[in-house]
Coordinates of C-alpha atoms and ligand atoms in Angstrom, one line a residue:
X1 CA 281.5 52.4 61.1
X2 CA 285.1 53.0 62.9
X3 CA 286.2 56.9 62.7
X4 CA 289.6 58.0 61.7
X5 CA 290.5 61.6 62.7
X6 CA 293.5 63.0 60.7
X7 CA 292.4 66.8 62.1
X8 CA 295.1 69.2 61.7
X9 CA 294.3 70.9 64.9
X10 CA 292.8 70.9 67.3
X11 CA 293.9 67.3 66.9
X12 CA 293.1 63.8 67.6
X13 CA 294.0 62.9 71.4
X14 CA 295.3 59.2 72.5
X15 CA 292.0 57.4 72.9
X16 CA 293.2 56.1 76.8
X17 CA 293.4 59.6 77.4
X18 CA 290.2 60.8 76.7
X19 CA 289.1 57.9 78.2
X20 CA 290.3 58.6 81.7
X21 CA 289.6 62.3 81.1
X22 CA 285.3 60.4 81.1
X23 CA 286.6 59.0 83.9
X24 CA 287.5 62.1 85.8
X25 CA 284.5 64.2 84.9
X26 CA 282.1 60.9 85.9
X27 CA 283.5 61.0 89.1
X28 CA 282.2 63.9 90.4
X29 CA 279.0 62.4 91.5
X30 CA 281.2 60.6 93.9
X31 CA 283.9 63.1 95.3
X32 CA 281.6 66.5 94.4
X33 CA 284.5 68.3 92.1
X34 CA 286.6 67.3 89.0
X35 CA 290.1 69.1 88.5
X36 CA 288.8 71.8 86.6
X37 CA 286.3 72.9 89.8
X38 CA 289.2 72.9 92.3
X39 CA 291.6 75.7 92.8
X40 CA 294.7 75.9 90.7
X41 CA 296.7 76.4 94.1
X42 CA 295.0 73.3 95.7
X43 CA 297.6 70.6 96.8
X44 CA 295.7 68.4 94.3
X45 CA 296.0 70.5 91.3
X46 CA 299.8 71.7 92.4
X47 CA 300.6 67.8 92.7
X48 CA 299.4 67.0 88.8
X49 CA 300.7 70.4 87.6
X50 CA 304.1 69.5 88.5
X51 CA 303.8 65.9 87.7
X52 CA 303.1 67.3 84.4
X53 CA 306.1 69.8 84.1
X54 CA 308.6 66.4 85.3
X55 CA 307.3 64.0 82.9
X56 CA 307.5 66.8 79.6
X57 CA 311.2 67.3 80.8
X58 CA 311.5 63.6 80.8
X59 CA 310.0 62.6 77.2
X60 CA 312.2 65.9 76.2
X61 CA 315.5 65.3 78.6
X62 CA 315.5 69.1 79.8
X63 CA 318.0 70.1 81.7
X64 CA 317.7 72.5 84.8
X65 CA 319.2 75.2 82.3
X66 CA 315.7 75.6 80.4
X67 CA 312.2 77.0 82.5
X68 CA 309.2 74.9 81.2
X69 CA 306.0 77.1 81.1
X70 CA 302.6 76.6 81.3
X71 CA 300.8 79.4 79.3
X72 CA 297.5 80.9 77.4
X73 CA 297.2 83.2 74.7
X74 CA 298.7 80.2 72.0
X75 CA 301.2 79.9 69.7
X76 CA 300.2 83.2 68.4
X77 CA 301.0 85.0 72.0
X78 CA 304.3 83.6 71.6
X79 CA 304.4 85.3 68.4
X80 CA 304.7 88.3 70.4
X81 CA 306.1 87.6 73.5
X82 CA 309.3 86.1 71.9
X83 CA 310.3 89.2 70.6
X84 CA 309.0 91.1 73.9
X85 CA 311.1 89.0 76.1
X86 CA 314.5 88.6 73.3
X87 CA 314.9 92.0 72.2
X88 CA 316.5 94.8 73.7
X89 CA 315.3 98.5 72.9
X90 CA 316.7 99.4 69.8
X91 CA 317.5 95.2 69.3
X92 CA 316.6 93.6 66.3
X93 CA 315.5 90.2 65.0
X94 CA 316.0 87.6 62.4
X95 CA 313.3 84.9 61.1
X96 CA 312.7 82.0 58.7
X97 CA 310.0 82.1 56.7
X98 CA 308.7 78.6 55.3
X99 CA 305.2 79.0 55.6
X100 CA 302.0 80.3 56.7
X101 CA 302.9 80.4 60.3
X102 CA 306.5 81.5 60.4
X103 CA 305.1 84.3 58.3
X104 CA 302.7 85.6 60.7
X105 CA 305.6 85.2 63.3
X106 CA 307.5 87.7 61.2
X107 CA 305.1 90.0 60.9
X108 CA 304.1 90.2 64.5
X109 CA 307.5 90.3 65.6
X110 CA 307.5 93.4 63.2
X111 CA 305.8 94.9 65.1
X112 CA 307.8 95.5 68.4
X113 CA 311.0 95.8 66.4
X114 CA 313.0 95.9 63.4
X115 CA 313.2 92.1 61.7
X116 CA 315.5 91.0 59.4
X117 CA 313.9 87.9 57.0
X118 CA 316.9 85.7 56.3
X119 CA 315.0 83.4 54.1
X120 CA 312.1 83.4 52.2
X121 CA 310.5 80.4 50.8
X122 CA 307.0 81.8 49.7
X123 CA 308.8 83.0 45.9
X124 CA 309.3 78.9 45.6
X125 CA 305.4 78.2 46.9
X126 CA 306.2 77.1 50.4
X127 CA 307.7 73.4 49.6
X128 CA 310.6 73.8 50.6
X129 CA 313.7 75.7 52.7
X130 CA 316.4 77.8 50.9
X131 CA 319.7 76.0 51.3
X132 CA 320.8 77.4 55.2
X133 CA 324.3 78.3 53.4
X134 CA 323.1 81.2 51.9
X135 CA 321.6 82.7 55.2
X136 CA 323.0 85.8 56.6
X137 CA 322.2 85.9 60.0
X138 CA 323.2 89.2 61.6
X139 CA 325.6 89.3 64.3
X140 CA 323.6 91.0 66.6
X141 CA 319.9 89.7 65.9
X142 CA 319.1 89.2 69.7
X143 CA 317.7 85.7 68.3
X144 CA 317.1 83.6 64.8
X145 CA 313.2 82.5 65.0
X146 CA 311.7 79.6 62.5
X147 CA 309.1 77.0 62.9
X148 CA 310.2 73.8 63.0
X149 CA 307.0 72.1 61.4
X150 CA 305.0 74.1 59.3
X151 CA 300.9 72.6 59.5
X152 CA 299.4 74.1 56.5
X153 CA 302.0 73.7 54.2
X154 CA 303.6 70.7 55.3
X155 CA 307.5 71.7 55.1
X156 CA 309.4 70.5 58.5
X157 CA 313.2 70.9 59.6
X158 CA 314.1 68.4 61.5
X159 CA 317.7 69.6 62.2
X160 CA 318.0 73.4 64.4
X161 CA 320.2 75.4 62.1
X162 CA 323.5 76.4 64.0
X163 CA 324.2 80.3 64.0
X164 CA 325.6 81.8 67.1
X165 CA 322.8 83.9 68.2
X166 CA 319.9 82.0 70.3
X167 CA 317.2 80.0 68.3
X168 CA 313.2 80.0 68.5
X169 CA 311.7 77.5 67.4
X170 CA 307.7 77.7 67.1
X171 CA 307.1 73.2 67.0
X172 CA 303.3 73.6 67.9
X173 CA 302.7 70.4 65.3
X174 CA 305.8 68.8 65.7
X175 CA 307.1 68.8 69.3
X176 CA 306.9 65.4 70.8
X177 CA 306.9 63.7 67.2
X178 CA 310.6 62.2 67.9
X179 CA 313.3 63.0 70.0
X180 CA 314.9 66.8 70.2
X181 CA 317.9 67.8 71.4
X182 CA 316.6 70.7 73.0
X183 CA 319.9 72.4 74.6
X184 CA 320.0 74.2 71.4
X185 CA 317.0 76.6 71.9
X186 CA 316.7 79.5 73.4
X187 CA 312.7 79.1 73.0
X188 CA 310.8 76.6 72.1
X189 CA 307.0 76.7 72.0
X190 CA 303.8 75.0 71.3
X191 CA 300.6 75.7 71.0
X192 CA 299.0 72.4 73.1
X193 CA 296.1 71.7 70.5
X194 CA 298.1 69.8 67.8
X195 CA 300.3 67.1 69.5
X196 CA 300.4 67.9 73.2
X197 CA 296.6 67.9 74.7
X198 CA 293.7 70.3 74.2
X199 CA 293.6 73.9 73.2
X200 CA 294.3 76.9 75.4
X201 CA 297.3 75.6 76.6
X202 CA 300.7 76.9 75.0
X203 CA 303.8 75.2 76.2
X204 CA 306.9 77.3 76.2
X205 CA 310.8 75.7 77.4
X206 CA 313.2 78.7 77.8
X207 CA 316.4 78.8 78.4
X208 CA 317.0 80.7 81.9
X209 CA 319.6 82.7 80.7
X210 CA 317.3 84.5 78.6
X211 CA 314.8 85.4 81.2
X212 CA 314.7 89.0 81.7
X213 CA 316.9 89.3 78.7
X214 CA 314.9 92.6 76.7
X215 CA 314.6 94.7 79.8
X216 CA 311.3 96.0 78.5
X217 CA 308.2 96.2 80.1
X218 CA 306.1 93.5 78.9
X219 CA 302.3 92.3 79.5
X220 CA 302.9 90.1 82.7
X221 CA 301.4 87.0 81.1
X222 CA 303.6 86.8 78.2
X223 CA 306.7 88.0 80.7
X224 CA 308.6 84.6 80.6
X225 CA 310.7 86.0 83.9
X226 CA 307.5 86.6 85.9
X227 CA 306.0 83.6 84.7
X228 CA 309.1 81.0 85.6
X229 CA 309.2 83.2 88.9
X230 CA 305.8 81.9 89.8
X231 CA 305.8 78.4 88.6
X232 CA 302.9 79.3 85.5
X233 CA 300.6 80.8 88.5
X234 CA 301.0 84.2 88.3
X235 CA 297.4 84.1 87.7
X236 CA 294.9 80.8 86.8
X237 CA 296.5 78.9 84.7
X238 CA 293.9 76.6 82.1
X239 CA 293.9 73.7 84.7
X240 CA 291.8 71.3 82.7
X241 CA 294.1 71.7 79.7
X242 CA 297.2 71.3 82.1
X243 CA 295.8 68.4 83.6
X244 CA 295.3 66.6 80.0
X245 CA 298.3 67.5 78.6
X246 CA 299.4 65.6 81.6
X247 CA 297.6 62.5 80.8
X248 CA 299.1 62.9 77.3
X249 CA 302.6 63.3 78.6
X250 CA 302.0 60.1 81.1
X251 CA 300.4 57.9 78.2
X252 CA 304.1 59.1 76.0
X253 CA 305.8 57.7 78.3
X254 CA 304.3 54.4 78.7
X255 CA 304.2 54.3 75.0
X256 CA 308.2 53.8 75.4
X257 CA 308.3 57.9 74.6
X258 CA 309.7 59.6 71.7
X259 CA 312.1 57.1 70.3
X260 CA 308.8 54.6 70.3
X261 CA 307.0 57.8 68.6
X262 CA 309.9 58.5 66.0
X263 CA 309.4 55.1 64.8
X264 CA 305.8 54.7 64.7
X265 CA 305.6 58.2 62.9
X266 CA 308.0 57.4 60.7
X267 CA 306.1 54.4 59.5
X268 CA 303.2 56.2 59.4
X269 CA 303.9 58.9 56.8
X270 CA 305.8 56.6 54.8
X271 CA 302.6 54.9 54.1
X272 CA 301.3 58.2 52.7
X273 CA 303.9 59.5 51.1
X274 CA 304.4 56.0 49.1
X275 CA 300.6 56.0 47.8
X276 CA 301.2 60.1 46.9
X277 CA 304.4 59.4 45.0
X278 CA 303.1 56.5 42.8
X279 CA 299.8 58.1 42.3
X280 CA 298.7 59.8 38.9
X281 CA 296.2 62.1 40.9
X282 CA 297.3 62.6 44.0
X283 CA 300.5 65.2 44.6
X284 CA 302.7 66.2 47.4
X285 CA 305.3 68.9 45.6
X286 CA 307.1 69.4 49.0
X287 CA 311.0 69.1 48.8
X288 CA 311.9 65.3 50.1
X289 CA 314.4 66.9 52.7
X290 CA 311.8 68.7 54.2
X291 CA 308.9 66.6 53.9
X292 CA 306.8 66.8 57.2
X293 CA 306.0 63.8 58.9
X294 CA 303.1 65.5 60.9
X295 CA 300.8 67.3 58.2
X296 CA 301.0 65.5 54.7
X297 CA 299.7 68.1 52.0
X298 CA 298.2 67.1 48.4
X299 CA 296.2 68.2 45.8
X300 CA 293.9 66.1 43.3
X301 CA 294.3 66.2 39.7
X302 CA 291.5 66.9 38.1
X303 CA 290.7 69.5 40.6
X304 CA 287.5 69.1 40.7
X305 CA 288.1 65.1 41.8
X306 CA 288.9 67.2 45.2
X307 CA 285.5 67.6 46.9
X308 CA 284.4 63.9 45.1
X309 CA 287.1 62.7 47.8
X310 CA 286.4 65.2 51.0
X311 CA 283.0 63.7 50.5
X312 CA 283.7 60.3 50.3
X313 CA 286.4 60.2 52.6
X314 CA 283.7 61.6 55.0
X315 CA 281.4 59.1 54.2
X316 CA 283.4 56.1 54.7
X317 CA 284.4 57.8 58.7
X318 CA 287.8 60.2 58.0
X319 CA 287.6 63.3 59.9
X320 CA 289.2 66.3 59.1
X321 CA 290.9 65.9 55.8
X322 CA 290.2 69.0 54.0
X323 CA 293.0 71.6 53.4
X324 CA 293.5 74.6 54.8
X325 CA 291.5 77.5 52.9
X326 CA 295.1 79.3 52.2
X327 CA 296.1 76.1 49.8
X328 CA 293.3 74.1 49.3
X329 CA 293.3 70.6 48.7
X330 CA 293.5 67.5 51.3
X331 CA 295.5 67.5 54.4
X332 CA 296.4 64.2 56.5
X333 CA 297.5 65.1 59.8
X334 CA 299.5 62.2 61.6
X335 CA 300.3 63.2 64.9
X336 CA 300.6 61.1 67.8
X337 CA 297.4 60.5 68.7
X338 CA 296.5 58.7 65.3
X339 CA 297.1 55.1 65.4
X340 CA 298.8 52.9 62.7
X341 CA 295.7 51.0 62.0
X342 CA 294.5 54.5 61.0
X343 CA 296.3 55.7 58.7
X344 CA 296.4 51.9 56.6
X345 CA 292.9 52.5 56.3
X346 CA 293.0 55.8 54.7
X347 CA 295.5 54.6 52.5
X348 CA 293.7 51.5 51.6
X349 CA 290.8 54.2 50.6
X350 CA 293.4 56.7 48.6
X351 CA 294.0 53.6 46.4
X352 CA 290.6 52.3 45.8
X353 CA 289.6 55.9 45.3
X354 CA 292.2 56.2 42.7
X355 CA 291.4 53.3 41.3
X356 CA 287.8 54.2 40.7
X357 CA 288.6 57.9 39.5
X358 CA 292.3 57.5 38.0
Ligands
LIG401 C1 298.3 76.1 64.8 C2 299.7 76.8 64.7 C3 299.8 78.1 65.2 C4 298.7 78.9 65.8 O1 298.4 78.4 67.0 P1 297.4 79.2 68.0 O2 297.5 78.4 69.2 O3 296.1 79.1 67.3 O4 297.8 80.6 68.2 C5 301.1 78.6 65.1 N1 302.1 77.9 64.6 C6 302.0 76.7 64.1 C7 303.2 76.0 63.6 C8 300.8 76.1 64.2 O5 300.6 74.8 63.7

């Protein structure tokens, strides 16, 4: 039976990747180490560590003005460093909230200092983003944070708003889906394990004029000046998750890079979206602006038709549908990684499921 893995996160990585990752660990019969037995400030590791950092800044056409970062502590360190870093004493900060995790980005950032919520799309249930005209940004915010592809609820803004403070972006599911113009962030970060390579690696690009910017004193490994200082090796960096997110980045590339991925995703959650849309059980109630093209959320009506598909679906090889436990229901997760041959066969199942049950 072929296996489809739609898993939200950790996510499905390119098969050729995980196949020369075999390849690496096989080999150390042969040359008595792999990359992650060798020290991080080897010539071999230093050589695929920045190998890694060029090719990211080639898929993402970053300019010397941003510091790419190789970190730990995920998407949910950033959560706290971003306001550590941003925010003066006595500073405070503005944030999106479309979801789950620009929620809990708020509320950490709440934490180290006052934080203004601009918009707030849980009274509408999440599906969608209040219309960007009707945000008042403060003036002095030291920055305007939202995520740019929210994974449990499937809302995604493709287009950085424009306010003239500096913008943070949390794209751990989306970053690398298509291109990004990414000259208009101050921050922009990822936790690795959804479209960029394993977990325990966090990507973060930061403009360099914002190093140093707070003046605090901050935990050194969430200091973005001390860690662009040191190249990501103030201390050991997680070099096996470096090095695959540097197979990952090599394979974009060869794929013909984000343009290549813009299309291919865009075909791909067309197909789910059109079997959603003209289906009497199946339903997506996510704003069509803001529909994402990573995570495609939907609930089953009757409910209790729900776990009758999880199990199916399971049954016939599709791995990791089920929604998250926040909203329930059946998540397919496109990302990269999951081929076009893929995600035909889960829709050819969504319709003969339907068909049997509708
Ligand atoms: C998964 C996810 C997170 C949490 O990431 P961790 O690496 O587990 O901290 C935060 N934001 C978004 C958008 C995510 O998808």
């Amino acid at each position: 039976m072929s296996r489809h893995n739609f898993s939200a996160g950790p996510g499905a990585l390119p098969a050729e990747v995980v196949a020369l990752a075999a390849d690496e660990l096989a080999g150390r019969e042969r040359r008595g180490v792999t990359v992650m037995e060798i020290s991080h400030r080897s010539p071999e590791f230093v050589a695929i560590a920045e190998k890694a950092e060029q090719d990211l800044r080639c898929l993402l056409d970053i300019g010397d003005t941003h510091a790419v970062l190789f970190l730990q502590g995920g998407a949910t360190g950033q959560f706290s460093a971003v306001p550590l870093n941003l925010v003066p004493d006595g500073g405070r900060a503005a944030h999106i909230v479309t979801g789950h995790w620009s929620r809990r980005a708020a509320d950490e950032a709440g934490r180290h200092c006052p934080v203004d919520i601009v918009a707030d799309a849980e009274p509408g249930g999440f599906i969608g983003v209040p219309d960007p005209s009707t945000w008042e940004v403060p003036g002095d915010a030291a920055y305007l944070a939202y995520a740019s592809n929210e994974t449990i609820h499937g809302v995604e803004m493709t287009e950085p708003p424009a306010f003239p403070v500096p913008l943070v972006a949390d794209a751990s599911s989306n970053l690398l889906s298509r291109p990004l113009d990414v000259s208009r962030f101050g921050v922009l970060y990822a936790g690795a394990q959804k479209n960029l390579g394993p977990a325990g690696l966090t990507v973060a690009v930061v403009a360099r004029d914002l190093l140093g910017r707070s003046g605090r004193v901050i935990p050194t490994v969430l200091d973005y000046a001390a860690m662009a200082a040191s190249g990501s090796m103030l201390n050991t960096p997680p070099t096996l998750a470096w090095y695959l997110a540097g197979l990952v980045f090599e394979w974009l590339i060869a794929q013909g890079g984000l343009e290549e991925m813009e299309r291919r995703n865009r075909r791909k959650q067309a197909l789910v979206y059109e079997v959603v849309d003209a289906s009497p059980i199946y339903t997506n109630r996510v704003d069509a602006r803001y529909r994402s093209w990573m995570n495609v959320p939907f609930l089953l009506t009757p409910t209790d038709l729900e776990p009758v598909f999880l199990a199916e679906a399971a049954a016939e090889g599709f791995i990791g549908l089920k929604g998250h436990r926040s909203v329930g229901g059946v998540r397919v997760s496109l990302y990269n990684a999951v081929t076009e041959e893929s995600v035909q066969a889960l829709v050819g199942f969504m319709r003969d499921f339907q068909d049997r049950h509708g």
